[in-house]
mmCIF file of C-alpha atoms in Angstrom:
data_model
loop_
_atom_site.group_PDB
_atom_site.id
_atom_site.type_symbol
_atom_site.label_atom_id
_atom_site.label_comp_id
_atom_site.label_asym_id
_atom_site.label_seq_id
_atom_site.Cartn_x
_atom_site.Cartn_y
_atom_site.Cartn_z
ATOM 1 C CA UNK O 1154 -15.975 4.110 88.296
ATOM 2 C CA UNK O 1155 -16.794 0.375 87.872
ATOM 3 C CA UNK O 1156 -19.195 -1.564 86.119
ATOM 4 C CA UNK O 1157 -22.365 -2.052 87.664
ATOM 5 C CA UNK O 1158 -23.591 -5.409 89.567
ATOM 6 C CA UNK O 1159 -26.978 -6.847 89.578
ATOM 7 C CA UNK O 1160 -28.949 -5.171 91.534
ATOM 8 C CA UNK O 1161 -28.799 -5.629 95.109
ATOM 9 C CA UNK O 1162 -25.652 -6.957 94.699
ATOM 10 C CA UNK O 1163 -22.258 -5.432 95.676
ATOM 11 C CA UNK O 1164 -19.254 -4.925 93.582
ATOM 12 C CA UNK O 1165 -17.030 -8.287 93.649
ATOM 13 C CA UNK O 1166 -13.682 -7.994 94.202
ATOM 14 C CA UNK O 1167 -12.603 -8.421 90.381
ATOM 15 C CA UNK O 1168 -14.456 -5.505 89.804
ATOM 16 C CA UNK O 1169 -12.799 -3.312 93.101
ATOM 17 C CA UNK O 1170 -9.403 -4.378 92.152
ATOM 18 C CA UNK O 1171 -10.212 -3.521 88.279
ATOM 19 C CA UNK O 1172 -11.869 -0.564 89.344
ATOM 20 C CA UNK O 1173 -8.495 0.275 91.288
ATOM 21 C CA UNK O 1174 -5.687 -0.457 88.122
ATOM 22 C CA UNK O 1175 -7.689 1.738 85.833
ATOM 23 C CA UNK O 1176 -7.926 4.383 88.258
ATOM 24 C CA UNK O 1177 -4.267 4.484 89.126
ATOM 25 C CA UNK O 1178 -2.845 4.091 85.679
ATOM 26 C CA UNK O 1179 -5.379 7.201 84.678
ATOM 27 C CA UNK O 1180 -3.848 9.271 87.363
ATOM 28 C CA UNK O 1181 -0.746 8.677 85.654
ATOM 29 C CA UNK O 1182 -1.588 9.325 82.403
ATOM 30 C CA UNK O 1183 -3.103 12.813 83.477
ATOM 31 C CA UNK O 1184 0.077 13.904 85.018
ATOM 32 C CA UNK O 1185 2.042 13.026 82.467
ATOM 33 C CA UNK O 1186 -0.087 14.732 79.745
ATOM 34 C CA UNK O 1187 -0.320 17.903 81.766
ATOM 35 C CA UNK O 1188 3.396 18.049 82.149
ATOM 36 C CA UNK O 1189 3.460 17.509 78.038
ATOM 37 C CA UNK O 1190 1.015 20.515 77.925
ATOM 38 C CA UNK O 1191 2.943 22.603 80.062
ATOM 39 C CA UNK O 1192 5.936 22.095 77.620
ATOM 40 C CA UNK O 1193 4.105 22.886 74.454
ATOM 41 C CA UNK O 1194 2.571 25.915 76.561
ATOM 42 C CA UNK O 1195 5.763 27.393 77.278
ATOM 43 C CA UNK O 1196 7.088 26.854 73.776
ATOM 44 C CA UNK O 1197 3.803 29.270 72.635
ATOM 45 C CA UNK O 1198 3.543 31.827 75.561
ATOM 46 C CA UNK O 1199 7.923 32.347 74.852
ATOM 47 C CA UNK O 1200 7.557 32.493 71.199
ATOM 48 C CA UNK O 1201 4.931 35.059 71.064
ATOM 49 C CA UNK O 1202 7.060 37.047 73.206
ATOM 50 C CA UNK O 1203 10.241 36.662 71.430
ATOM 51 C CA UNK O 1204 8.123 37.734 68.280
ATOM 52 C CA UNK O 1205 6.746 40.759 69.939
ATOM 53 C CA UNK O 1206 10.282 42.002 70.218
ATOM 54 C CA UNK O 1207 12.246 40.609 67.148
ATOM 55 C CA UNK O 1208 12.129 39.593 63.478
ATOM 56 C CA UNK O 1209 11.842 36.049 62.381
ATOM 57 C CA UNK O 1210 15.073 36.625 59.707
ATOM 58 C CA UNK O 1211 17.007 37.593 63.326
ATOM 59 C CA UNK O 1212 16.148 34.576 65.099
ATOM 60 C CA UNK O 1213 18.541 31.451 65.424
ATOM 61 C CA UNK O 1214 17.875 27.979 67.134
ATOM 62 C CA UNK O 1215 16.008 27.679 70.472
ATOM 63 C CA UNK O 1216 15.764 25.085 72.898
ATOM 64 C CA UNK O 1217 12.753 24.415 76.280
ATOM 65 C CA UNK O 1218 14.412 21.947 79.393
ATOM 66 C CA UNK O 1219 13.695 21.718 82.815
ATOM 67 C CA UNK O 1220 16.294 22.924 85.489
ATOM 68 C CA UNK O 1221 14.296 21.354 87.933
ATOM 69 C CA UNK O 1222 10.644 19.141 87.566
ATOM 70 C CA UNK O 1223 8.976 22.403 88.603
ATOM 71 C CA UNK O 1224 10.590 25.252 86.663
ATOM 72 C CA UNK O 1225 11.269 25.461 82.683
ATOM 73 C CA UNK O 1226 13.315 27.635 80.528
ATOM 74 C CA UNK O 1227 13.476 28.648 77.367
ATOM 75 C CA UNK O 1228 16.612 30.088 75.323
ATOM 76 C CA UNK O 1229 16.446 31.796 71.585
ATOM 77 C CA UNK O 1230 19.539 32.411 69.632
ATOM 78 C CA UNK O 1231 20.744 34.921 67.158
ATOM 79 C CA UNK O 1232 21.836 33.170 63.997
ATOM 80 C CA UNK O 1233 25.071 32.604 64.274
ATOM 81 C CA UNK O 1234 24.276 30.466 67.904
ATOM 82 C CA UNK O 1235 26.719 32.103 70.025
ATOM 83 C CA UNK O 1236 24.076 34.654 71.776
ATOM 84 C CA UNK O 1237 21.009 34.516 74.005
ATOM 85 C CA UNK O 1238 18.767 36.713 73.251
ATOM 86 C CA UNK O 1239 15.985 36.128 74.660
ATOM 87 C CA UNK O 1240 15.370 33.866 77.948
ATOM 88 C CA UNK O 1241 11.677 32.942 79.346
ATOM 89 C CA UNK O 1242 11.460 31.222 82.683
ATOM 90 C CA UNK O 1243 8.534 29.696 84.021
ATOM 91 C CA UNK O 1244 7.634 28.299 87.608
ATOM 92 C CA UNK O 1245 4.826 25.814 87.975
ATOM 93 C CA UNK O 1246 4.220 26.272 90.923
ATOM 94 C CA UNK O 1247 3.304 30.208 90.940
ATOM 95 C CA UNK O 1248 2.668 29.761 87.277
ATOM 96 C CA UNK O 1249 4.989 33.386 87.780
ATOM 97 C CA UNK O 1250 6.705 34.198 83.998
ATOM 98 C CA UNK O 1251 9.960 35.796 83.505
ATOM 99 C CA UNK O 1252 11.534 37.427 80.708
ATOM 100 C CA UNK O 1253 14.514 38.904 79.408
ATOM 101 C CA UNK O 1254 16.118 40.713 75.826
ATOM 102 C CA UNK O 1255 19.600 41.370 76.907
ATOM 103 C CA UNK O 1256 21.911 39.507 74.691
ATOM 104 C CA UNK O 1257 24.419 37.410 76.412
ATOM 105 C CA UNK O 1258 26.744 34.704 75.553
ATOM 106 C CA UNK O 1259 25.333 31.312 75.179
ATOM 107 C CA UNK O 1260 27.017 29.199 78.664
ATOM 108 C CA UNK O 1261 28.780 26.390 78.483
ATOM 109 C CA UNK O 1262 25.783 24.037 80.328
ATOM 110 C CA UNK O 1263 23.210 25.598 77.654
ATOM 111 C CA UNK O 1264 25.611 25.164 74.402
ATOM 112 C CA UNK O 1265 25.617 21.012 76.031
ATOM 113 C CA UNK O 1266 21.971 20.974 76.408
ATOM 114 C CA UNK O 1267 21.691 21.942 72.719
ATOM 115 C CA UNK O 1268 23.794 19.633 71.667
ATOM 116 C CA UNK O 1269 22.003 16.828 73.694
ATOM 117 C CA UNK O 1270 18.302 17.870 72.750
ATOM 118 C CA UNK O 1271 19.777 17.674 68.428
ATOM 119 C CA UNK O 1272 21.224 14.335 69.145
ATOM 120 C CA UNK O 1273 18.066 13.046 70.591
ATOM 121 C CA UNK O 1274 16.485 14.355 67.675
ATOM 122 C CA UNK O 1275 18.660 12.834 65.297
ATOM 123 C CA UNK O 1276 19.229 9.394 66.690
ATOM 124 C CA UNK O 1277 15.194 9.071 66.660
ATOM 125 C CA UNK O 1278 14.715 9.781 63.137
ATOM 126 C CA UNK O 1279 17.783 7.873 62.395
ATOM 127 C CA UNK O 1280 15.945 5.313 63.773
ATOM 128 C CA UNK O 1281 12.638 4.984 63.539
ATOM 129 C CA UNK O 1282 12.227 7.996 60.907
ATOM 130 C CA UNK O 1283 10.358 5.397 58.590
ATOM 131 C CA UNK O 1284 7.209 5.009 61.014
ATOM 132 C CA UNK O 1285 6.796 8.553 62.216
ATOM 133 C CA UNK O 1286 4.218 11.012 59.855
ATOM 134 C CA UNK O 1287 2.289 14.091 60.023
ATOM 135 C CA UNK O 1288 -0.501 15.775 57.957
ATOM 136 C CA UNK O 1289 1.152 18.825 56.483
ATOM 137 C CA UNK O 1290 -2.141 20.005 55.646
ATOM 138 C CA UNK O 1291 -2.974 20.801 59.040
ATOM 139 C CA UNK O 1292 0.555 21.943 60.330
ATOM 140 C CA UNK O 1293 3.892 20.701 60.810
ATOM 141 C CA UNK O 1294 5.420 18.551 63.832
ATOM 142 C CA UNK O 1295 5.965 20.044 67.225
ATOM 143 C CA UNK O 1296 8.846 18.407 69.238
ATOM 144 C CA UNK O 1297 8.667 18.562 73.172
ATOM 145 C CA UNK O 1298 11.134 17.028 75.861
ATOM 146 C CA UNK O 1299 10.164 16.589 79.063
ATOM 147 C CA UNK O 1300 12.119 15.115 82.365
ATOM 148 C CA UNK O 1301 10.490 11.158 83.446
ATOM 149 C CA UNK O 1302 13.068 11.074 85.819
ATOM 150 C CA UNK O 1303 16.385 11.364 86.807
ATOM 151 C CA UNK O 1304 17.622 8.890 84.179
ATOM 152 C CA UNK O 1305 15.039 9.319 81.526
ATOM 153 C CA UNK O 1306 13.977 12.138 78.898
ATOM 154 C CA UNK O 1307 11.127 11.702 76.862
ATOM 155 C CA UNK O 1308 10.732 13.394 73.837
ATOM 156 C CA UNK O 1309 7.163 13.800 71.926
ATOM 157 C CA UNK O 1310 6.411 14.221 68.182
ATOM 158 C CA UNK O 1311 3.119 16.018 68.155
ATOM 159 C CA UNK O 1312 0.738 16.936 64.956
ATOM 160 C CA UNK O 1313 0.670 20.886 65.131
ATOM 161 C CA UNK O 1314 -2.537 22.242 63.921
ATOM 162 C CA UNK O 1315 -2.020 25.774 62.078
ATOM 163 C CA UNK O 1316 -6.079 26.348 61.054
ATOM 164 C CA UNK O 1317 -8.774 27.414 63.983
ATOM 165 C CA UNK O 1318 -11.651 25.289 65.868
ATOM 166 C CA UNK O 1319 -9.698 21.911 65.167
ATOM 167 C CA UNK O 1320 -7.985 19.514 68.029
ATOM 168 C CA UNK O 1321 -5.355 16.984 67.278
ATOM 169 C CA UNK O 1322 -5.733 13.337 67.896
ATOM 170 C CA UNK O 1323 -3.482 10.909 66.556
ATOM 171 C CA UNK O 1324 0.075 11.257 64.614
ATOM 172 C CA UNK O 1325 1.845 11.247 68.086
ATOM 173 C CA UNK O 1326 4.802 9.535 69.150
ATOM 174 C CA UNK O 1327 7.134 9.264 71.987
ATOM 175 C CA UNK O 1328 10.908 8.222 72.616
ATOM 176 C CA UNK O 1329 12.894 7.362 75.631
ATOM 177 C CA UNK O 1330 16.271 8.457 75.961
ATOM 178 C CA UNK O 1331 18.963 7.029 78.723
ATOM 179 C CA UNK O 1332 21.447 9.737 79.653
ATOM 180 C CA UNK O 1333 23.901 9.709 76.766
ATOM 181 C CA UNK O 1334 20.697 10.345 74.533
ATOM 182 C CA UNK O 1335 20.155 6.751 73.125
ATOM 183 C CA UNK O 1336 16.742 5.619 72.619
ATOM 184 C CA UNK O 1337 15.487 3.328 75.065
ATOM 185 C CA UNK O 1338 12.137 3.079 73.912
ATOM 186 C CA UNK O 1339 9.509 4.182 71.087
ATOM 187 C CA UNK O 1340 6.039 4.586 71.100
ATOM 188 C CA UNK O 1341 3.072 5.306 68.410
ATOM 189 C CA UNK O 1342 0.071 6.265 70.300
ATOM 190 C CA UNK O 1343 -2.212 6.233 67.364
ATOM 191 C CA UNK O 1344 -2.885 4.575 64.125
ATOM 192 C CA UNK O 1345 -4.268 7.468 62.468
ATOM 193 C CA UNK O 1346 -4.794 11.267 62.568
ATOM 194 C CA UNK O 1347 -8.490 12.099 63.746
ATOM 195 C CA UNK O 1348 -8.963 15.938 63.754
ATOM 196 C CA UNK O 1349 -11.864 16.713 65.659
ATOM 197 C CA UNK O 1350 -13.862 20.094 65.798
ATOM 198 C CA UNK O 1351 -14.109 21.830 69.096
ATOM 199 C CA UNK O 1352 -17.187 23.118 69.244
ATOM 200 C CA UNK O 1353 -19.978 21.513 71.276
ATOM 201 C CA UNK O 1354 -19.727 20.053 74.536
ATOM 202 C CA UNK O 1355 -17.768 16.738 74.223
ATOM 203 C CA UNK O 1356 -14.760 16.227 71.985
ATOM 204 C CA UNK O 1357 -15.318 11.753 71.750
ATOM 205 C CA UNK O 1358 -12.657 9.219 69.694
ATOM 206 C CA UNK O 1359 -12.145 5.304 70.051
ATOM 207 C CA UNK O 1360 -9.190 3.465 70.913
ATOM 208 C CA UNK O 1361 -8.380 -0.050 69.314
ATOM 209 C CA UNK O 1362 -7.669 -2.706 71.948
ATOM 210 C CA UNK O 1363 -3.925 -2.283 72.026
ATOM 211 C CA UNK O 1364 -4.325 1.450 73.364
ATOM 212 C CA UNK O 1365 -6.919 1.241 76.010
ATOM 213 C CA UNK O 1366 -6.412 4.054 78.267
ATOM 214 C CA UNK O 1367 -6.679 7.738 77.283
ATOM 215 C CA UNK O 1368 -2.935 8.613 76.171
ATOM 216 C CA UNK O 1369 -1.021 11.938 77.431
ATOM 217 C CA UNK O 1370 -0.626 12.898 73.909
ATOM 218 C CA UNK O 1371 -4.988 13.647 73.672
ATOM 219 C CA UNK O 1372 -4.582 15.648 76.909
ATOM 220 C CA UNK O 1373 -2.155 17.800 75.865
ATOM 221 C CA UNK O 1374 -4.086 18.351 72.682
ATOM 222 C CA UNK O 1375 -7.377 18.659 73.999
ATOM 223 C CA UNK O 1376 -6.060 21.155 76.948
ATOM 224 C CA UNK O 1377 -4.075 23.636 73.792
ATOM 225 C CA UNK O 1378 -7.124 23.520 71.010
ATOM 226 C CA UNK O 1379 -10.197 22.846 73.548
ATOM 227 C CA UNK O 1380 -11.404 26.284 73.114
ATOM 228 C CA UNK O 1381 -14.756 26.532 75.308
ATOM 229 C CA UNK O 1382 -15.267 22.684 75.284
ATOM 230 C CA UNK O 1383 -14.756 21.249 78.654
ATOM 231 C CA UNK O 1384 -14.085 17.864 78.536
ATOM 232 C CA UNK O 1385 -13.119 14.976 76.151
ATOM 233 C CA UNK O 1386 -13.887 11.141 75.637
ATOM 234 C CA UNK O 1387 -12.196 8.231 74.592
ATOM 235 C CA UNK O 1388 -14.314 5.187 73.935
ATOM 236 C CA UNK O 1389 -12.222 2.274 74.801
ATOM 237 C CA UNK O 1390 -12.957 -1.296 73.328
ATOM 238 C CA UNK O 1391 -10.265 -3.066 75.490
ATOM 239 C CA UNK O 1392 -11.921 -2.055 78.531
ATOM 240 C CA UNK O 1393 -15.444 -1.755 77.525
ATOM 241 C CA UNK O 1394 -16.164 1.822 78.327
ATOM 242 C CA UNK O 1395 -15.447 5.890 78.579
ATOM 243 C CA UNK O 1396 -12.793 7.423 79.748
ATOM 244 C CA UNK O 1397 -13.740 11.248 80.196
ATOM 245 C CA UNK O 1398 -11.273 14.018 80.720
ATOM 246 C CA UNK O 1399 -11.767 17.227 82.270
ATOM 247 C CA UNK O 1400 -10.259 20.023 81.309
ATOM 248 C CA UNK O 1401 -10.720 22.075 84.569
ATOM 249 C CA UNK O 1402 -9.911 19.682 87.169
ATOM 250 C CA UNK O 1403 -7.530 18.371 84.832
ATOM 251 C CA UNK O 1404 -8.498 14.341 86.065
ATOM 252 C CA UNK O 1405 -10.367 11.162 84.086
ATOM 253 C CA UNK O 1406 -12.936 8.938 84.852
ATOM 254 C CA UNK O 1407 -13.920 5.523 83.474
ATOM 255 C CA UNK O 1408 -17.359 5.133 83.135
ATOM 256 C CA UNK O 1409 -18.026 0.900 82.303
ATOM 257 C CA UNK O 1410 -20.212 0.950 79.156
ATOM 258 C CA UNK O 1411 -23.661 -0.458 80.471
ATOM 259 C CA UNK O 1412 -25.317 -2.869 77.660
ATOM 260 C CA UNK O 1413 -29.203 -3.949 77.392
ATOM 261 C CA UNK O 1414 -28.430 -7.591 77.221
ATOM 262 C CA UNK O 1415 -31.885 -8.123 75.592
ATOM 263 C CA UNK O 1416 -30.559 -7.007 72.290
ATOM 264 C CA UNK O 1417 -27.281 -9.102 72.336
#
């Protein structure tokens, strides 16, 4: 939504095109943090199920990637990482789960996808190990990778949340990795960790100038620890307004912050 003219005036053309770049770049953003939620989604719905059927002291490594942008699956180890045994499949486009406990022999393509998800992991804290944090406090890192595109994984560091009626925002990161896992790119989304309650109706945190859209990182948050809360806010001082999120039509809308200029 733009910012509002005089009255009886219509919106310039500064305004339209403005009006135009935030709206794109928001449509963006909310795919891209719904696609992050859909990772950290599948992680929870598979390890609930693996638990409902095994013993933590039995469980090995695990790893989530995407066969296709549209499908994701999940594979648990015993400990000595030569078996599956468990696999959870997911399709996002009939949201349609499968599962399955027989143990079989971890395949050639999975044992490289292992190995490429751990050196992702490693070459990021390698390098940039020394800006990355987390509030043990509240709960310890989650770790998602999803598909950008064909030459491009990105891989979030997300602040887990272990106590009830709390959401998230802030001690998120992202990294790009080319195809031989090196990091292309690294990204700190907040300056600080800003655990907000969920109860109410509106879920509201600023952004400094350098961060002035809603990132995918308080989507995915919001959307896991929104309880009955529908929608969240991000107060943005770089463009001078709201940015709202909706949790059931899963879109954002800027709404220009509309000052009495009698009081400036």
């Amino acid at each position: 939504m733009a910012s509002c003219p005089a009255y009886g005036q219509g919106p310039t053309k500064e305004m339209i095109e403005k009006a135009g770049v935030i709206t794109e770049a928001l449509d963006s953003i909310c795919i891209e943090g719904y696609n992050l939620y859909v990772a950290e989604y599948v992680n929870w719905v598979s390890s609930d199920s693996l638990l409902a059927h095994y013993r933590v002291d039995e469980i090995g490594s695990s790893f989530i990637w995407q066969p296709t942008n549209d499908t994701w699956r999940v594979v648990f180890m015993d400990k000595e990482q030569k078996n599956c045994i468990f696999e959870f499949r997911y399709d996002l486009n009939s949201k349609e789960q499968t599962v399955s406990y027989d143990s079989r022999p971890i395949s050639e393509n999975e044992r490289g996808i292992l190995e490429k998800k751990n050196l992702m992991l490693k070459n990021a804290i390698e390098q940039y190990g020394d800006s990355l944090r987390y509030n043990p406090d509240y709960g310890r890192p989650n770790f998602d990778f999803v598909r950008i595109d064909a030459n491009t994984t990105r891989m979030y560091m997300l602040q887990g949340v272990e106590r009830s009626g709390i959401i998230p925002f802030g001690n998120d990161f992202s990294f790009d990795f080319d195809n031989e896992c090196n990091v292309k790119a690294f990204r700190r989304y907040h300056r600080s960790f800003i655990p907000i309650s969920n109860e109410g109706e509106t879920a509201f945190h600023s952004h400094l100038k350098d961060n002035p859209y809603i990132t995918p990182t308080d989507i995915c948050n919001f959307l896991l620890y929104h309880g009955n809360m529908k929608e969240t806010a991000v107060l943005s001082t770089a463009l001078d307004g709201y940015i709202f999120y909706n949790a059931e039509t899963h879109t954002a809308t800027f709404v220009h912050e509309i000052k009495d200029k009698k009081k400036e």
